[in-house]
Amino acid sequence: KRKDVPTTLRLTGGECRGRYVNMPNVHARPMMGMVRESLYSMMLSACDLEENMSMLDIFSGSGVVGLEALSRGMGHVTFCDFSSTCARAIRENCEELGFGDRFEVAVTRAEQLLADPMSFNVSSPVDIVTLTPPYTEVDWKELISTLVHSPALGPDTLVFIEYAQEIGILPENLGGGKLVGLRQKKFGRTYLAFYVNQPTGKIRVKVKSEDFAPVQAFSGFREMQAF
């Protein structure tokens, strides 16, 4: 394990606020606390988390993003990570926190789950998707293309994507306008982008186009607008 990675992370809201979750013994980069807080601030500005809602936490690691959602009222979370070590840590964290049958863990590639969610017992569409991949260890074009065409996304599905500034900057729209950018925030070298899929108008957050103003030119992300 890297010396700069904590062995535990603390949940910051909901019924399990203040409880700690264990980090898996892998080379992982957990989402920073300030980014996680911003994610949930944006999420809760758009909707209330309720027991009839479902979520995909993709590239889960310790599962802290999805665990935070369960703590704050999300009905069910499917965690997705390719690492069996991470999957074991997620199950242990869920059981320790008493989340019972409110979770599933899929040990698979993100693209496989997004392409065929039913094969992993994911009832589509889901209400929220979070993508927090390793910054440089994914094919971003393939990942975003699979995301925008995924059966897991339905009208008004909220999508949060964490990525590094070195990659470029995500455009306001993805998939030919299917995914519409609402907010984007920067934390050092980290960006957090917030999209809604095929918005019907019921989401409480309005588009803030200036958040998506170009910071760096990167043709790969510009091409994603047309997927």
PDB file of N, CA and C in Angstrom, residues 10-58:
ATOM      1  N   ARG A  10     -13.577   8.173   6.740  1.00  0.00           N
ATOM      2  CA  ARG A  10     -14.741   8.434   7.578  1.00  0.00           C
ATOM      3  C   ARG A  10     -15.927   8.897   6.740  1.00  0.00           C
ATOM      4  N   LEU A  11     -17.098   8.308   6.988  1.00  0.00           N
ATOM      5  CA  LEU A  11     -18.318   8.761   6.329  1.00  0.00           C
ATOM      6  C   LEU A  11     -18.743  10.092   6.932  1.00  0.00           C
ATOM      7  N   THR A  12     -19.253  10.978   6.082  1.00  0.00           N
ATOM      8  CA  THR A  12     -19.497  12.352   6.517  1.00  0.00           C
ATOM      9  C   THR A  12     -20.966  12.730   6.643  1.00  0.00           C
ATOM     10  N   GLY A  13     -21.892  11.813   6.319  1.00  0.00           N
ATOM     11  CA  GLY A  13     -23.301  12.178   6.416  1.00  0.00           C
ATOM     12  C   GLY A  13     -24.215  10.983   6.607  1.00  0.00           C
ATOM     13  N   GLY A  14     -25.448  11.256   7.020  1.00  0.00           N
ATOM     14  CA  GLY A  14     -26.453  10.206   7.137  1.00  0.00           C
ATOM     15  C   GLY A  14     -26.369   9.412   8.429  1.00  0.00           C
ATOM     16  N   GLU A  15     -27.043   8.265   8.433  1.00  0.00           N
ATOM     17  CA  GLU A  15     -27.166   7.457   9.642  1.00  0.00           C
ATOM     18  C   GLU A  15     -25.825   6.914  10.133  1.00  0.00           C
ATOM     19  N   CYS A  16     -24.859   6.774   9.236  1.00  0.00           N
ATOM     20  CA  CYS A  16     -23.539   6.257   9.623  1.00  0.00           C
ATOM     21  C   CYS A  16     -22.482   7.358   9.687  1.00  0.00           C
ATOM     22  N   ARG A  17     -22.918   8.575   9.800  1.00  0.00           N
ATOM     23  CA  ARG A  17     -21.974   9.688   9.875  1.00  0.00           C
ATOM     24  C   ARG A  17     -20.973   9.467  11.004  1.00  0.00           C
ATOM     25  N   GLY A  18     -19.682   9.659  10.690  1.00  0.00           N
ATOM     26  CA  GLY A  18     -18.642   9.489  11.686  1.00  0.00           C
ATOM     27  C   GLY A  18     -18.065   8.091  11.743  1.00  0.00           C
ATOM     28  N   ARG A  19     -18.752   7.118  11.108  1.00  0.00           N
ATOM     29  CA  ARG A  19     -18.239   5.748  11.093  1.00  0.00           C
ATOM     30  C   ARG A  19     -17.092   5.644  10.087  1.00  0.00           C
ATOM     31  N   TYR A  20     -16.171   4.734  10.366  1.00  0.00           N
ATOM     32  CA  TYR A  20     -15.014   4.551   9.493  1.00  0.00           C
ATOM     33  C   TYR A  20     -15.185   3.317   8.607  1.00  0.00           C
ATOM     34  N   VAL A  21     -14.658   3.405   7.391  1.00  0.00           N
ATOM     35  CA  VAL A  21     -14.637   2.259   6.487  1.00  0.00           C
ATOM     36  C   VAL A  21     -13.182   1.912   6.204  1.00  0.00           C
ATOM     37  N   ASN A  22     -12.917   0.631   6.026  1.00  0.00           N
ATOM     38  CA  ASN A  22     -11.557   0.159   5.791  1.00  0.00           C
ATOM     39  C   ASN A  22     -11.191   0.257   4.320  1.00  0.00           C
ATOM     40  N   MET A  23      -9.969   0.660   4.064  1.00  0.00           N
ATOM     41  CA  MET A  23      -9.451   0.714   2.704  1.00  0.00           C
ATOM     42  C   MET A  23      -8.838  -0.636   2.329  1.00  0.00           C
ATOM     43  N   PRO A  24      -9.067  -1.111   1.106  1.00  0.00           N
ATOM     44  CA  PRO A  24      -8.420  -2.357   0.668  1.00  0.00           C
ATOM     45  C   PRO A  24      -6.918  -2.178   0.517  1.00  0.00           C
ATOM     46  N   ASN A  25      -6.197  -3.250   0.700  1.00  0.00           N
ATOM     47  CA  ASN A  25      -4.741  -3.203   0.613  1.00  0.00           C
ATOM     48  C   ASN A  25      -4.297  -3.312  -0.844  1.00  0.00           C
ATOM     49  N   VAL A  26      -4.593  -2.256  -1.599  1.00  0.00           N
ATOM     50  CA  VAL A  26      -4.230  -2.198  -3.010  1.00  0.00           C
ATOM     51  C   VAL A  26      -3.690  -0.803  -3.308  1.00  0.00           C
ATOM     52  N   HIS A  27      -3.087  -0.665  -4.495  1.00  0.00           N
ATOM     53  CA  HIS A  27      -2.593   0.642  -4.948  1.00  0.00           C
ATOM     54  C   HIS A  27      -3.795   1.428  -5.457  1.00  0.00           C
ATOM     55  N   ALA A  28      -4.475   2.128  -4.555  1.00  0.00           N
ATOM     56  CA  ALA A  28      -5.711   2.818  -4.920  1.00  0.00           C
ATOM     57  C   ALA A  28      -5.633   4.287  -4.526  1.00  0.00           C
ATOM     58  N   ARG A  29      -6.409   5.117  -5.226  1.00  0.00           N
ATOM     59  CA  ARG A  29      -6.486   6.538  -4.938  1.00  0.00           C
ATOM     60  C   ARG A  29      -7.914   6.855  -4.510  1.00  0.00           C
ATOM     61  N   PRO A  30      -8.169   6.940  -3.196  1.00  0.00           N
ATOM     62  CA  PRO A  30      -9.534   7.223  -2.754  1.00  0.00           C
ATOM     63  C   PRO A  30      -9.941   8.646  -3.106  1.00  0.00           C
ATOM     64  N   MET A  31     -11.239   8.853  -3.310  1.00  0.00           N
ATOM     65  CA  MET A  31     -11.738  10.196  -3.564  1.00  0.00           C
ATOM     66  C   MET A  31     -11.485  11.077  -2.348  1.00  0.00           C
ATOM     67  N   MET A  32     -10.930  12.269  -2.580  1.00  0.00           N
ATOM     68  CA  MET A  32     -10.668  13.198  -1.489  1.00  0.00           C
ATOM     69  C   MET A  32     -11.964  13.571  -0.784  1.00  0.00           C
ATOM     70  N   GLY A  33     -11.866  13.815   0.521  1.00  0.00           N
ATOM     71  CA  GLY A  33     -13.047  14.151   1.300  1.00  0.00           C
ATOM     72  C   GLY A  33     -13.775  15.371   0.768  1.00  0.00           C
ATOM     73  N   MET A  34     -13.029  16.403   0.351  1.00  0.00           N
ATOM     74  CA  MET A  34     -13.673  17.624  -0.144  1.00  0.00           C
ATOM     75  C   MET A  34     -14.396  17.363  -1.470  1.00  0.00           C
ATOM     76  N   VAL A  35     -13.866  16.452  -2.292  1.00  0.00           N
ATOM     77  CA  VAL A  35     -14.523  16.106  -3.546  1.00  0.00           C
ATOM     78  C   VAL A  35     -15.798  15.317  -3.259  1.00  0.00           C
ATOM     79  N   ARG A  36     -15.706  14.400  -2.308  1.00  0.00           N
ATOM     80  CA  ARG A  36     -16.878  13.595  -1.940  1.00  0.00           C
ATOM     81  C   ARG A  36     -17.989  14.485  -1.379  1.00  0.00           C
ATOM     82  N   GLU A  37     -17.607  15.441  -0.543  1.00  0.00           N
ATOM     83  CA  GLU A  37     -18.599  16.368  -0.009  1.00  0.00           C
ATOM     84  C   GLU A  37     -19.250  17.179  -1.127  1.00  0.00           C
ATOM     85  N   SER A  38     -18.453  17.622  -2.097  1.00  0.00           N
ATOM     86  CA  SER A  38     -18.992  18.382  -3.218  1.00  0.00           C
ATOM     87  C   SER A  38     -19.928  17.521  -4.053  1.00  0.00           C
ATOM     88  N   LEU A  39     -19.544  16.257  -4.262  1.00  0.00           N
ATOM     89  CA  LEU A  39     -20.389  15.339  -5.022  1.00  0.00           C
ATOM     90  C   LEU A  39     -21.769  15.236  -4.376  1.00  0.00           C
ATOM     91  N   TYR A  40     -21.789  15.036  -3.063  1.00  0.00           N
ATOM     92  CA  TYR A  40     -23.080  14.872  -2.388  1.00  0.00           C
ATOM     93  C   TYR A  40     -23.839  16.180  -2.269  1.00  0.00           C
ATOM     94  N   SER A  41     -23.135  17.297  -2.213  1.00  0.00           N
ATOM     95  CA  SER A  41     -23.813  18.591  -2.236  1.00  0.00           C
ATOM     96  C   SER A  41     -24.546  18.783  -3.560  1.00  0.00           C
ATOM     97  N   MET A  42     -23.862  18.452  -4.670  1.00  0.00           N
ATOM     98  CA  MET A  42     -24.492  18.560  -5.993  1.00  0.00           C
ATOM     99  C   MET A  42     -25.631  17.562  -6.136  1.00  0.00           C
ATOM    100  N   MET A  43     -25.388  16.335  -5.676  1.00  0.00           N
ATOM    101  CA  MET A  43     -26.408  15.288  -5.790  1.00  0.00           C
ATOM    102  C   MET A  43     -27.673  15.666  -5.031  1.00  0.00           C
ATOM    103  N   LEU A  44     -27.521  16.127  -3.794  1.00  0.00           N
ATOM    104  CA  LEU A  44     -28.681  16.438  -2.971  1.00  0.00           C
ATOM    105  C   LEU A  44     -29.360  17.734  -3.386  1.00  0.00           C
ATOM    106  N   SER A  45     -28.649  18.578  -4.153  1.00  0.00           N
ATOM    107  CA  SER A  45     -29.299  19.769  -4.710  1.00  0.00           C
ATOM    108  C   SER A  45     -30.223  19.386  -5.859  1.00  0.00           C
ATOM    109  N   ALA A  46     -29.981  18.195  -6.444  1.00  0.00           N
ATOM    110  CA  ALA A  46     -30.771  17.747  -7.590  1.00  0.00           C
ATOM    111  C   ALA A  46     -31.922  16.842  -7.188  1.00  0.00           C
ATOM    112  N   CYS A  47     -31.753  16.061  -6.111  1.00  0.00           N
ATOM    113  CA  CYS A  47     -32.787  15.108  -5.718  1.00  0.00           C
ATOM    114  C   CYS A  47     -32.572  14.683  -4.280  1.00  0.00           C
ATOM    115  N   ASP A  48     -33.601  14.107  -3.688  1.00  0.00           N
ATOM    116  CA  ASP A  48     -33.493  13.501  -2.374  1.00  0.00           C
ATOM    117  C   ASP A  48     -33.186  12.022  -2.558  1.00  0.00           C
ATOM    118  N   LEU A  49     -32.356  11.452  -1.697  1.00  0.00           N
ATOM    119  CA  LEU A  49     -32.045  10.032  -1.770  1.00  0.00           C
ATOM    120  C   LEU A  49     -33.128   9.258  -1.016  1.00  0.00           C
ATOM    121  N   GLU A  50     -33.761   8.316  -1.713  1.00  0.00           N
ATOM    122  CA  GLU A  50     -34.888   7.597  -1.132  1.00  0.00           C
ATOM    123  C   GLU A  50     -34.700   6.092  -1.278  1.00  0.00           C
ATOM    124  N   GLU A  51     -35.478   5.335  -0.498  1.00  0.00           N
ATOM    125  CA  GLU A  51     -35.302   3.881  -0.431  1.00  0.00           C
ATOM    126  C   GLU A  51     -35.699   3.165  -1.717  1.00  0.00           C
ATOM    127  N   ASN A  52     -36.437   3.823  -2.592  1.00  0.00           N
ATOM    128  CA  ASN A  52     -36.808   3.197  -3.864  1.00  0.00           C
ATOM    129  C   ASN A  52     -35.835   3.544  -4.995  1.00  0.00           C
ATOM    130  N   MET A  53     -34.711   4.164  -4.648  1.00  0.00           N
ATOM    131  CA  MET A  53     -33.733   4.580  -5.652  1.00  0.00           C
ATOM    132  C   MET A  53     -32.552   3.619  -5.689  1.00  0.00           C
ATOM    133  N   SER A  54     -31.872   3.577  -6.859  1.00  0.00           N
ATOM    134  CA  SER A  54     -30.715   2.697  -7.021  1.00  0.00           C
ATOM    135  C   SER A  54     -29.547   3.463  -7.639  1.00  0.00           C
ATOM    136  N   MET A  55     -28.349   2.922  -7.413  1.00  0.00           N
ATOM    137  CA  MET A  55     -27.134   3.624  -7.820  1.00  0.00           C
ATOM    138  C   MET A  55     -26.070   2.626  -8.242  1.00  0.00           C
ATOM    139  N   LEU A  56     -25.228   3.042  -9.198  1.00  0.00           N
ATOM    140  CA  LEU A  56     -24.027   2.305  -9.577  1.00  0.00           C
ATOM    141  C   LEU A  56     -22.815   3.098  -9.103  1.00  0.00           C
ATOM    142  N   ASP A  57     -21.974   2.463  -8.289  1.00  0.00           N
ATOM    143  CA  ASP A  57     -20.709   3.049  -7.858  1.00  0.00           C
ATOM    144  C   ASP A  57     -19.617   2.296  -8.612  1.00  0.00           C
ATOM    145  N   ILE A  58     -19.093   2.906  -9.679  1.00  0.00           N
ATOM    146  CA  ILE A  58     -18.172   2.228 -10.598  1.00  0.00           C
ATOM    147  C   ILE A  58     -16.737   2.676 -10.332  1.00  0.00           C
TER     148      ILE A  58
END
